[in-house]
Amino acid sequence: MNHFELRGGELHCEDTPLAKIAEAVGTPVYVYSSATLERHYQVLRDALAAEGVKDPLIAFAVKANSNVAVIATLARLGAGADVVSEGEIRRALAAGVPPERIVFSGVGKTEAEVAFALKAGVAEINVESEPELDLVNRVAQDLGVRAEIAIRVNPDVEAGGHAKISTGKADNKFGVSFSEAERLYAKASNLAGVRPVGVACHIGSQITDLAPMEAAFAKMRGLVERLKGEGLGVERLDLGGGLGVPYFNQPEPPAPADYAAMIARVTKGLDVALAFEPGRVIAANAGVLLARVTHVHQRAEGRRFLVLDAAMNDLLRPAMYDAYHDIRPVKPRAGEAVTYDVVGPVCETGDTFTRDRALPPLQAGDLVAFMTAGAYGAAMASEYNSRLLVPEVLVKGAEFAVVRPRPTYEDMLARERPAPWL
Ligand code: LLP
């Protein structure tokens, strides 16, 4: 459920008309609903609680939506943060996430990033390889601390979804194998700079079937039991993110209650604290990308192009993953549906959001909203074609705040310097 709906023939975000935001901030612009973010977090938290999962750490995957106001909205409800870079740690801290609720993942953490994380006091570093274990051990000793780490395991499970976002197959770059995990866990327990506290996995994203998740988590359970059997302490099990959302052309994603029931089933009696790293399921349907129609270009013979002022640099998912986003006119006109190729102004054919999409009739100047764009939308935006970085707005009821303003062209140019020989 989300809080974007037609009221009086006009698409609103909560009690705010989207047209009002477009008027005030211009387009393109991302618009997020506080109530939807909060609801998605609470539904997941309550579903886990209903299944008796005690005090899980729900660490919002900051990569999905890294706006500080969005993270802060969730942090106020008790959410932690799953981060993959120093930048994301800084964002989580700036949003008020306590360091003891921050989990640091990622295959290529640098020495500087590990040091930053340890100084900040993050809860856990999810170690993804042996060289990384050695790095964390060394940096922690240099700093005179003992780093709490989890070993990230690659469960070698095919989770479905797009190949570019699968992470849990043996040939993906993430994590270590089960046998390696046991060896590394034992090794870590003998190192002075680290304390192994648990194991972690994350098998992919936009997963719409619980079966591969359950298979992976059952393997993780086996690992926890084997480690405990060897007399090694295992206090935490991090099961990652990955829950899919409805993009309108995909299999219906699992209900949070079914996900929670599966988690309870697979971890029953294990006696470890559970952590989750949801991103998309919390943020995707809490955001839209609002754009304006620049032209309707009807070729004399052939295709009809709906040219928008938003482009692939603002919303990369269709170009990168052939992703489907529902497109809704903000003030739908009466009349028969018309078939459009919806495109942006960037100079490559990849800048096509969709082809042959039947939409209510649209005219130049009309506003449209790309739905389900709150996750991996603004976070993946760029300035390609020297287009200004897309701004972000957070709505709460009838109020809205610009939580990332649109930069000016002066801002954009001021970041660069002439080379001395030019
Ligand atoms: N934890 C780890 C270690 C991850 O790598 C990811 C996402 C998550 C949690 C959150 O997964 P989620 O709950 O959002 O599925 N840009 C792509 C998605 C990439 C996901 C990368 N990892 C897209 O737009 O579909």
Short mmCIF file of C-alpha atoms and ligand atoms in Angstrom, two decimals:
data_model
loop_
_atom_site.label_atom_id
_atom_site.label_comp_id
_atom_site.label_asym_id
_atom_site.label_seq_id
_atom_site.Cartn_x
_atom_site.Cartn_y
_atom_site.Cartn_z
CA MET A 1 0.00 0.00 0.00
CA ASN A 2 1.20 3.52 -0.69
CA HIS A 3 -0.04 7.05 -0.32
CA PHE A 4 -0.08 8.13 -3.96
CA GLU A 5 -3.66 8.35 -5.16
CA LEU A 6 -6.04 10.30 -7.33
CA ARG A 7 -8.15 12.81 -5.45
CA GLY A 8 -10.53 15.04 -7.34
CA GLY A 9 -8.96 13.89 -10.61
CA GLU A 10 -5.45 14.78 -9.49
CA LEU A 11 -2.60 12.57 -8.28
CA HIS A 12 -1.62 13.37 -4.70
CA CYS A 13 1.20 12.30 -2.43
CA GLU A 14 -0.57 12.03 0.92
CA ASP A 15 -2.49 15.35 1.20
CA THR A 16 -0.23 17.21 -1.21
CA PRO A 17 -1.08 17.57 -4.90
CA LEU A 18 1.93 16.53 -7.00
CA ALA A 19 1.23 19.45 -9.33
CA LYS A 20 1.84 21.83 -6.42
CA ILE A 21 5.32 20.34 -5.89
CA ALA A 22 6.08 20.54 -9.62
CA GLU A 23 5.04 24.17 -9.58
CA ALA A 24 7.24 25.02 -6.60
CA VAL A 25 10.33 22.91 -7.33
CA GLY A 26 10.17 22.32 -11.07
CA THR A 27 10.64 18.99 -12.82
CA PRO A 28 12.09 16.42 -12.93
CA VAL A 29 11.86 15.82 -9.19
CA TYR A 30 11.62 12.80 -6.90
CA VAL A 31 8.79 12.92 -4.37
CA TYR A 32 8.72 10.64 -1.33
CA SER A 33 5.86 9.88 1.05
CA SER A 34 6.79 9.79 4.75
CA ALA A 35 3.66 7.82 5.60
CA THR A 36 4.52 5.14 3.05
CA LEU A 37 8.13 4.83 4.25
CA GLU A 38 6.91 4.54 7.83
CA ARG A 39 4.22 2.07 6.96
CA HIS A 40 6.54 -0.23 5.06
CA TYR A 41 9.02 -0.30 7.92
CA GLN A 42 6.29 -0.90 10.49
CA VAL A 43 4.62 -3.67 8.47
CA LEU A 44 7.90 -5.56 8.25
CA ARG A 45 8.74 -4.96 11.92
CA ASP A 46 5.25 -5.99 13.06
CA ALA A 47 5.20 -9.08 10.84
CA LEU A 48 8.48 -10.27 12.37
CA ALA A 49 7.24 -9.47 15.88
CA ALA A 50 4.00 -11.39 15.23
CA GLU A 51 6.10 -14.44 14.41
CA GLY A 52 8.03 -14.09 17.64
CA VAL A 53 11.27 -12.81 16.09
CA LYS A 54 12.77 -10.93 19.02
CA ASP A 55 14.32 -7.47 18.58
CA PRO A 56 15.60 -7.92 15.04
CA LEU A 57 17.92 -5.28 13.62
CA ILE A 58 16.12 -3.89 10.58
CA ALA A 59 18.95 -2.10 8.85
CA PHE A 60 17.61 -0.06 5.92
CA ALA A 61 19.85 -0.59 2.87
CA VAL A 62 20.96 3.00 2.35
CA LYS A 63 21.96 2.30 -1.25
CA ALA A 64 18.26 2.06 -2.17
CA ASN A 65 17.57 5.62 -1.10
CA SER A 66 20.40 7.52 0.46
CA ASN A 67 18.66 10.82 1.11
CA VAL A 68 19.40 11.81 4.72
CA ALA A 69 15.79 12.89 5.37
CA VAL A 70 14.53 9.51 4.16
CA ILE A 71 17.02 7.65 6.37
CA ALA A 72 16.08 9.92 9.30
CA THR A 73 12.38 9.15 8.80
CA LEU A 74 13.18 5.47 9.27
CA ALA A 75 15.78 6.01 12.00
CA ARG A 76 13.11 7.70 14.14
CA LEU A 77 11.19 4.44 14.08
CA GLY A 78 14.25 2.52 15.23
CA ALA A 79 15.63 1.41 11.89
CA GLY A 80 19.34 0.78 11.55
CA ALA A 81 21.35 1.15 8.36
CA ASP A 82 23.08 -1.27 6.01
CA VAL A 83 25.89 0.67 4.35
CA VAL A 84 28.52 -0.08 1.72
CA SER A 85 30.81 2.93 1.73
CA GLU A 86 32.17 5.71 3.91
CA GLY A 87 29.71 8.03 2.21
CA GLU A 88 26.81 5.85 3.30
CA ILE A 89 28.16 5.62 6.87
CA ARG A 90 28.32 9.41 6.96
CA ARG A 91 24.77 9.66 5.63
CA ALA A 92 23.45 7.17 8.20
CA LEU A 93 25.18 9.02 11.04
CA ALA A 94 23.95 12.38 9.74
CA ALA A 95 20.42 10.95 9.75
CA GLY A 96 20.76 10.01 13.40
CA VAL A 97 21.21 6.26 13.06
CA PRO A 98 23.16 5.16 16.13
CA PRO A 99 26.46 3.51 15.11
CA GLU A 100 25.47 0.39 17.02
CA ARG A 101 22.70 -0.08 14.46
CA ILE A 102 24.95 0.26 11.40
CA VAL A 103 26.15 -2.78 9.47
CA PHE A 104 28.96 -2.29 6.95
CA SER A 105 28.79 -4.61 3.90
CA GLY A 106 30.54 -4.61 0.50
CA VAL A 107 33.28 -6.53 -1.30
CA GLY A 108 35.86 -3.78 -1.64
CA LYS A 109 36.10 -1.82 1.58
CA THR A 110 39.30 0.19 1.56
CA GLU A 111 41.68 0.55 4.49
CA ALA A 112 40.49 4.14 4.97
CA GLU A 113 36.85 3.07 4.98
CA VAL A 114 37.48 0.29 7.50
CA ALA A 115 39.32 2.75 9.75
CA PHE A 116 36.50 5.27 9.43
CA ALA A 117 33.90 2.61 10.28
CA LEU A 118 35.82 1.42 13.32
CA LYS A 119 36.35 4.95 14.62
CA ALA A 120 32.65 5.64 14.13
CA GLY A 121 31.90 2.51 16.15
CA VAL A 122 29.72 0.66 13.64
CA ALA A 123 28.03 -2.45 15.01
CA GLU A 124 29.42 -4.95 12.58
CA ILE A 125 31.59 -5.27 9.53
CA ASN A 126 30.40 -7.96 7.15
CA VAL A 127 33.66 -9.41 5.87
CA GLU A 128 33.44 -10.74 2.33
CA SER A 129 36.86 -12.40 1.76
CA GLU A 130 40.02 -13.55 3.49
CA PRO A 131 42.12 -10.54 2.42
CA GLU A 132 39.39 -8.34 3.86
CA LEU A 133 39.45 -10.27 7.14
CA ASP A 134 43.20 -9.66 7.34
CA LEU A 135 42.70 -5.98 6.51
CA VAL A 136 40.08 -5.46 9.21
CA ASN A 137 42.24 -7.33 11.73
CA ARG A 138 45.24 -5.14 10.96
CA VAL A 139 43.38 -1.82 10.93
CA ALA A 140 41.57 -2.64 14.17
CA GLN A 141 44.83 -3.51 15.90
CA ASP A 142 46.41 -0.28 14.67
CA LEU A 143 43.47 1.57 16.23
CA GLY A 144 43.61 -0.49 19.42
CA VAL A 145 40.08 -1.84 19.01
CA ARG A 146 38.53 -5.24 18.39
CA ALA A 147 36.20 -5.18 15.39
CA GLU A 148 32.98 -7.15 15.60
CA ILE A 149 32.67 -8.93 12.29
CA ALA A 150 30.32 -11.29 10.51
CA ILE A 151 31.47 -13.50 7.66
CA ARG A 152 29.37 -12.96 4.55
CA VAL A 153 28.62 -16.23 2.88
CA ASN A 154 27.54 -16.78 -0.69
CA PRO A 155 24.85 -19.46 -0.35
CA ASP A 156 25.00 -20.39 -4.05
CA VAL A 157 21.27 -20.12 -4.63
CA GLU A 158 19.57 -18.89 -7.78
CA ALA A 159 17.10 -16.28 -6.58
CA GLY A 160 15.59 -15.30 -9.92
CA GLY A 161 15.34 -11.67 -10.94
CA HIS A 162 17.67 -9.74 -13.22
CA ALA A 163 21.21 -11.13 -13.67
CA LYS A 164 22.71 -7.71 -12.89
CA ILE A 165 21.24 -7.72 -9.39
CA SER A 166 21.71 -11.39 -8.45
CA THR A 167 24.28 -11.72 -5.68
CA GLY A 168 23.89 -15.20 -4.21
CA LYS A 169 25.28 -17.47 -6.92
CA ALA A 170 28.75 -18.96 -6.54
CA ASP A 171 29.96 -17.06 -9.60
CA ASN A 172 28.84 -13.66 -8.21
CA LYS A 173 31.54 -11.59 -6.53
CA PHE A 174 29.92 -11.52 -3.09
CA GLY A 175 30.92 -13.45 0.01
CA VAL A 176 32.82 -16.68 0.66
CA SER A 177 31.78 -20.31 0.23
CA PHE A 178 30.44 -22.36 3.14
CA SER A 179 33.64 -24.34 3.63
CA GLU A 180 35.72 -21.16 3.49
CA ALA A 181 33.32 -19.54 5.97
CA GLU A 182 34.00 -22.22 8.57
CA ARG A 183 37.74 -21.91 8.15
CA LEU A 184 37.64 -18.10 8.24
CA TYR A 185 35.36 -18.04 11.27
CA ALA A 186 37.77 -20.27 13.17
CA LYS A 187 40.70 -18.15 11.98
CA ALA A 188 38.93 -14.93 13.00
CA SER A 189 38.29 -16.24 16.48
CA ASN A 190 42.06 -16.46 16.95
CA LEU A 191 42.87 -12.96 15.68
CA ALA A 192 43.53 -10.14 18.13
CA GLY A 193 41.86 -7.41 16.06
CA VAL A 194 38.52 -9.02 15.35
CA ARG A 195 35.76 -10.83 17.16
CA PRO A 196 33.52 -12.96 14.92
CA VAL A 197 29.95 -12.44 16.09
CA GLY A 198 27.97 -13.99 13.30
CA VAL A 199 27.38 -14.81 9.67
CA ALA A 200 25.60 -12.90 6.93
CA CYS A 201 24.14 -13.42 3.48
CA HIS A 202 22.21 -11.46 0.86
CA ILE A 203 21.15 -13.41 -2.20
CA GLY A 204 19.78 -10.79 -4.56
CA SER A 205 17.18 -8.14 -5.09
CA GLN A 206 13.60 -7.92 -6.40
CA ILE A 207 13.04 -11.52 -5.27
CA THR A 208 9.40 -12.51 -5.69
CA ASP A 209 9.61 -16.12 -4.58
CA LEU A 210 10.29 -17.15 -0.99
CA ALA A 211 11.56 -20.62 -1.91
CA PRO A 212 15.14 -19.63 -2.88
CA MET A 213 15.35 -17.41 0.20
CA GLU A 214 14.25 -20.25 2.43
CA ALA A 215 16.74 -22.58 0.77
CA ALA A 216 19.55 -20.09 1.34
CA PHE A 217 18.54 -19.36 4.92
CA ALA A 218 18.31 -23.08 5.70
CA LYS A 219 21.91 -23.41 4.50
CA MET A 220 22.85 -20.48 6.73
CA ARG A 221 21.18 -22.18 9.65
CA GLY A 222 23.22 -25.29 8.97
CA LEU A 223 26.36 -23.17 9.02
CA VAL A 224 25.44 -21.57 12.35
CA GLU A 225 24.85 -25.02 13.83
CA ARG A 226 28.14 -26.36 12.54
CA LEU A 227 30.05 -23.36 13.90
CA LYS A 228 28.37 -23.71 17.27
CA GLY A 229 29.11 -27.42 17.15
CA GLU A 230 32.78 -26.56 16.80
CA GLY A 231 32.50 -24.49 19.97
CA LEU A 232 32.58 -21.14 18.18
CA GLY A 233 30.27 -18.42 19.46
CA VAL A 234 27.64 -17.25 16.97
CA GLU A 235 25.42 -14.46 18.24
CA ARG A 236 24.01 -12.95 15.05
CA LEU A 237 22.61 -14.03 11.72
CA ASP A 238 22.17 -11.33 9.05
CA LEU A 239 19.78 -12.48 6.33
CA GLY A 240 20.19 -9.47 4.02
CA GLY A 241 17.48 -7.79 1.98
CA GLY A 242 16.02 -8.71 -1.37
CA LEU A 243 12.25 -8.73 -0.99
CA GLY A 244 10.59 -7.71 -4.23
CA VAL A 245 7.87 -5.16 -4.79
CA PRO A 246 5.09 -5.01 -7.40
CA TYR A 247 6.24 -3.14 -10.51
CA PHE A 248 2.95 -4.08 -12.23
CA ASN A 249 4.35 -6.58 -14.73
CA GLN A 250 6.03 -8.98 -12.34
CA PRO A 251 4.94 -11.90 -10.20
CA GLU A 252 3.19 -10.72 -7.04
CA PRO A 253 5.87 -10.38 -4.34
CA PRO A 254 5.55 -12.28 -1.07
CA ALA A 255 3.49 -10.69 1.68
CA PRO A 256 5.57 -9.51 4.67
CA ALA A 257 3.59 -11.91 6.88
CA ASP A 258 4.62 -14.88 4.70
CA TYR A 259 8.23 -13.69 4.69
CA ALA A 260 8.17 -13.39 8.47
CA ALA A 261 6.59 -16.82 8.87
CA MET A 262 9.32 -18.32 6.67
CA ILE A 263 12.01 -16.57 8.74
CA ALA A 264 10.49 -17.88 11.98
CA ARG A 265 10.29 -21.40 10.53
CA VAL A 266 13.85 -21.51 9.30
CA THR A 267 15.45 -19.94 12.39
CA LYS A 268 13.33 -21.69 15.03
CA GLY A 269 15.31 -22.52 18.15
CA LEU A 270 18.57 -21.21 16.71
CA ASP A 271 19.16 -18.71 19.49
CA VAL A 272 20.80 -15.93 17.49
CA ALA A 273 19.83 -12.28 17.02
CA LEU A 274 18.53 -11.72 13.50
CA ALA A 275 19.34 -8.80 11.24
CA PHE A 276 17.74 -7.78 7.94
CA GLU A 277 18.86 -5.33 5.25
CA PRO A 278 15.70 -4.34 3.36
CA GLY A 279 15.98 -1.54 0.83
CA ARG A 280 13.53 -1.76 -2.04
CA VAL A 281 10.60 -3.13 -0.04
CA ILE A 282 10.72 -0.06 2.19
CA ALA A 283 11.49 2.70 -0.28
CA ALA A 284 10.34 1.72 -3.78
CA ASN A 285 6.62 2.40 -3.50
CA ALA A 286 7.27 5.38 -1.25
CA GLY A 287 8.59 7.46 -4.13
CA VAL A 288 7.75 8.72 -7.61
CA LEU A 289 9.71 10.59 -10.22
CA LEU A 290 7.67 13.51 -11.40
CA ALA A 291 8.33 14.71 -14.95
CA ARG A 292 6.76 17.03 -17.48
CA VAL A 293 5.95 16.31 -21.11
CA THR A 294 8.17 18.48 -23.31
CA HIS A 295 6.78 17.37 -26.66
CA VAL A 296 4.52 14.82 -28.20
CA HIS A 297 6.34 13.90 -31.38
CA GLN A 298 4.19 11.99 -33.79
CA ARG A 299 6.15 10.76 -36.80
CA ALA A 300 4.28 11.19 -40.06
CA GLU A 301 4.55 7.43 -40.46
CA GLY A 302 5.06 5.35 -37.43
CA ARG A 303 5.88 5.88 -33.84
CA ARG A 304 4.58 8.41 -31.35
CA PHE A 305 7.19 9.68 -28.88
CA LEU A 306 6.32 11.19 -25.54
CA VAL A 307 9.41 13.31 -24.85
CA LEU A 308 9.82 14.08 -21.15
CA ASP A 309 12.09 16.41 -19.21
CA ALA A 310 13.30 13.41 -17.17
CA ALA A 311 15.91 11.11 -18.64
CA MET A 312 17.96 7.97 -18.02
CA ASN A 313 20.35 10.01 -15.86
CA ASP A 314 17.45 10.67 -13.45
CA LEU A 315 15.98 7.15 -13.49
CA LEU A 316 18.45 4.59 -14.80
CA ARG A 317 16.52 1.40 -14.07
CA PRO A 318 14.68 1.04 -17.42
CA ALA A 319 17.90 1.56 -19.41
CA MET A 320 20.02 -0.61 -17.13
CA TYR A 321 17.69 -3.49 -16.24
CA ASP A 322 14.83 -3.12 -18.73
CA ALA A 323 12.83 -2.29 -15.63
CA TYR A 324 9.14 -1.52 -15.88
CA HIS A 325 7.76 1.51 -14.05
CA ASP A 326 4.09 2.33 -14.17
CA ILE A 327 3.59 5.82 -15.62
CA ARG A 328 0.59 7.80 -14.46
CA PRO A 329 -0.60 11.19 -15.67
CA VAL A 330 -0.90 13.56 -12.72
CA LYS A 331 -4.19 14.94 -14.10
CA PRO A 332 -5.49 12.22 -16.39
CA ARG A 333 -7.46 13.53 -19.38
CA ALA A 334 -10.57 11.78 -20.56
CA GLY A 335 -10.30 9.92 -23.82
CA GLU A 336 -9.08 6.70 -25.33
CA ALA A 337 -5.67 5.34 -24.41
CA VAL A 338 -2.86 6.29 -26.78
CA THR A 339 0.30 4.27 -27.42
CA TYR A 340 3.56 6.10 -26.74
CA ASP A 341 7.27 5.45 -26.71
CA VAL A 342 8.27 7.34 -23.57
CA VAL A 343 11.72 8.89 -23.91
CA GLY A 344 14.01 11.44 -22.32
CA PRO A 345 16.20 14.10 -23.94
CA VAL A 346 19.56 12.33 -23.46
CA CYS A 347 21.43 11.62 -26.66
CA GLU A 348 21.28 7.86 -26.85
CA THR A 349 18.61 5.35 -27.71
CA GLY A 350 19.01 3.77 -24.29
CA ASP A 351 17.23 6.83 -22.96
CA THR A 352 13.90 5.13 -23.59
CA PHE A 353 11.77 4.46 -20.53
CA THR A 354 9.35 2.21 -22.37
CA ARG A 355 7.99 1.47 -25.83
CA ASP A 356 4.41 1.00 -26.95
CA ARG A 357 2.95 2.01 -23.58
CA ALA A 358 -0.80 2.66 -23.65
CA LEU A 359 -1.50 5.78 -21.59
CA PRO A 360 -4.35 8.24 -21.29
CA PRO A 361 -3.90 11.01 -23.89
CA LEU A 362 -1.15 13.48 -22.97
CA GLN A 363 -0.12 16.91 -24.23
CA ALA A 364 3.01 19.04 -23.93
CA GLY A 365 3.10 20.58 -20.45
CA ASP A 366 1.30 17.69 -18.75
CA LEU A 367 2.84 16.07 -15.69
CA VAL A 368 3.47 12.35 -15.36
CA ALA A 369 4.68 10.28 -12.43
CA PHE A 370 6.93 7.23 -12.68
CA MET A 371 5.65 5.03 -9.89
CA THR A 372 7.69 2.75 -7.62
CA ALA A 373 10.74 4.96 -8.10
CA GLY A 374 11.67 5.53 -4.45
CA ALA A 375 14.33 2.81 -4.45
CA TYR A 376 17.38 2.90 -6.73
CA GLY A 377 16.00 6.02 -8.42
CA ALA A 378 17.61 9.21 -7.12
CA ALA A 379 20.37 7.10 -5.58
CA MET A 380 21.52 6.05 -9.05
CA ALA A 381 21.03 9.42 -10.72
CA SER A 382 23.89 11.21 -12.44
CA GLU A 383 24.62 14.40 -14.34
CA TYR A 384 25.08 12.64 -17.68
CA ASN A 385 24.65 15.11 -20.56
CA SER A 386 25.43 17.82 -17.97
CA ARG A 387 21.89 17.67 -16.71
CA LEU A 388 21.50 18.98 -13.18
CA LEU A 389 21.29 16.34 -10.46
CA VAL A 390 17.61 15.62 -9.87
CA PRO A 391 16.18 17.16 -6.66
CA GLU A 392 14.23 15.31 -3.97
CA VAL A 393 11.16 16.30 -1.96
CA LEU A 394 9.78 14.65 1.17
CA VAL A 395 6.05 14.93 1.84
CA LYS A 396 4.35 14.65 5.20
CA GLY A 397 0.60 15.09 4.97
CA ALA A 398 -0.10 18.50 3.46
CA GLU A 399 3.48 19.67 4.00
CA PHE A 400 6.49 19.13 1.83
CA ALA A 401 10.18 19.90 2.14
CA VAL A 402 12.88 20.06 -0.51
CA VAL A 403 15.35 17.59 0.99
CA ARG A 404 17.86 17.86 -1.87
CA PRO A 405 17.57 21.05 -3.86
CA ARG A 406 18.24 21.16 -7.55
CA PRO A 407 21.79 22.48 -7.98
CA THR A 408 22.36 25.50 -10.17
CA TYR A 409 24.53 25.43 -13.28
CA GLU A 410 26.97 27.60 -11.32
CA ASP A 411 27.14 24.87 -8.64
CA MET A 412 27.82 22.30 -11.31
CA LEU A 413 30.63 24.27 -12.92
CA ALA A 414 32.11 25.41 -9.60
CA ARG A 415 33.06 21.80 -8.81
CA GLU A 416 35.57 21.78 -11.64
CA ARG A 417 38.97 23.45 -11.99
CA PRO A 418 40.98 24.46 -15.02
CA ALA A 419 44.21 22.49 -15.50
CA PRO A 420 47.24 24.79 -14.98
CA TRP A 421 48.35 24.41 -18.60
CA LEU A 422 45.00 25.48 -20.07
N1 LLP B 1 22.13 -5.83 1.49
C1 LLP B 1 23.09 -5.95 0.58
C2 LLP B 1 24.39 -6.47 0.98
C3 LLP B 1 22.84 -5.57 -0.76
O1 LLP B 1 23.78 -5.70 -1.67
C4 LLP B 1 21.56 -5.06 -1.11
C5 LLP B 1 21.27 -4.62 -2.47
C6 LLP B 1 20.60 -4.92 -0.10
C7 LLP B 1 20.91 -5.34 1.20
C8 LLP B 1 19.22 -4.37 -0.35
O2 LLP B 1 18.51 -5.16 -1.22
P1 LLP B 1 16.96 -4.86 -1.51
O3 LLP B 1 16.19 -5.17 -0.25
O4 LLP B 1 16.84 -3.46 -1.90
O5 LLP B 1 16.62 -5.80 -2.62
N2 LLP B 1 20.07 -1.10 -8.45
C9 LLP B 1 19.29 -2.33 -8.52
C10 LLP B 1 19.26 -3.07 -7.19
C11 LLP B 1 20.63 -3.41 -6.68
C12 LLP B 1 20.61 -4.09 -5.33
C13 LLP B 1 21.99 -4.21 -4.77
N3 LLP B 1 22.08 -4.74 -3.45
C14 LLP B 1 17.89 -2.00 -9.01
O6 LLP B 1 17.60 -0.85 -9.30
O7 LLP B 1 17.07 -2.90 -9.16
#
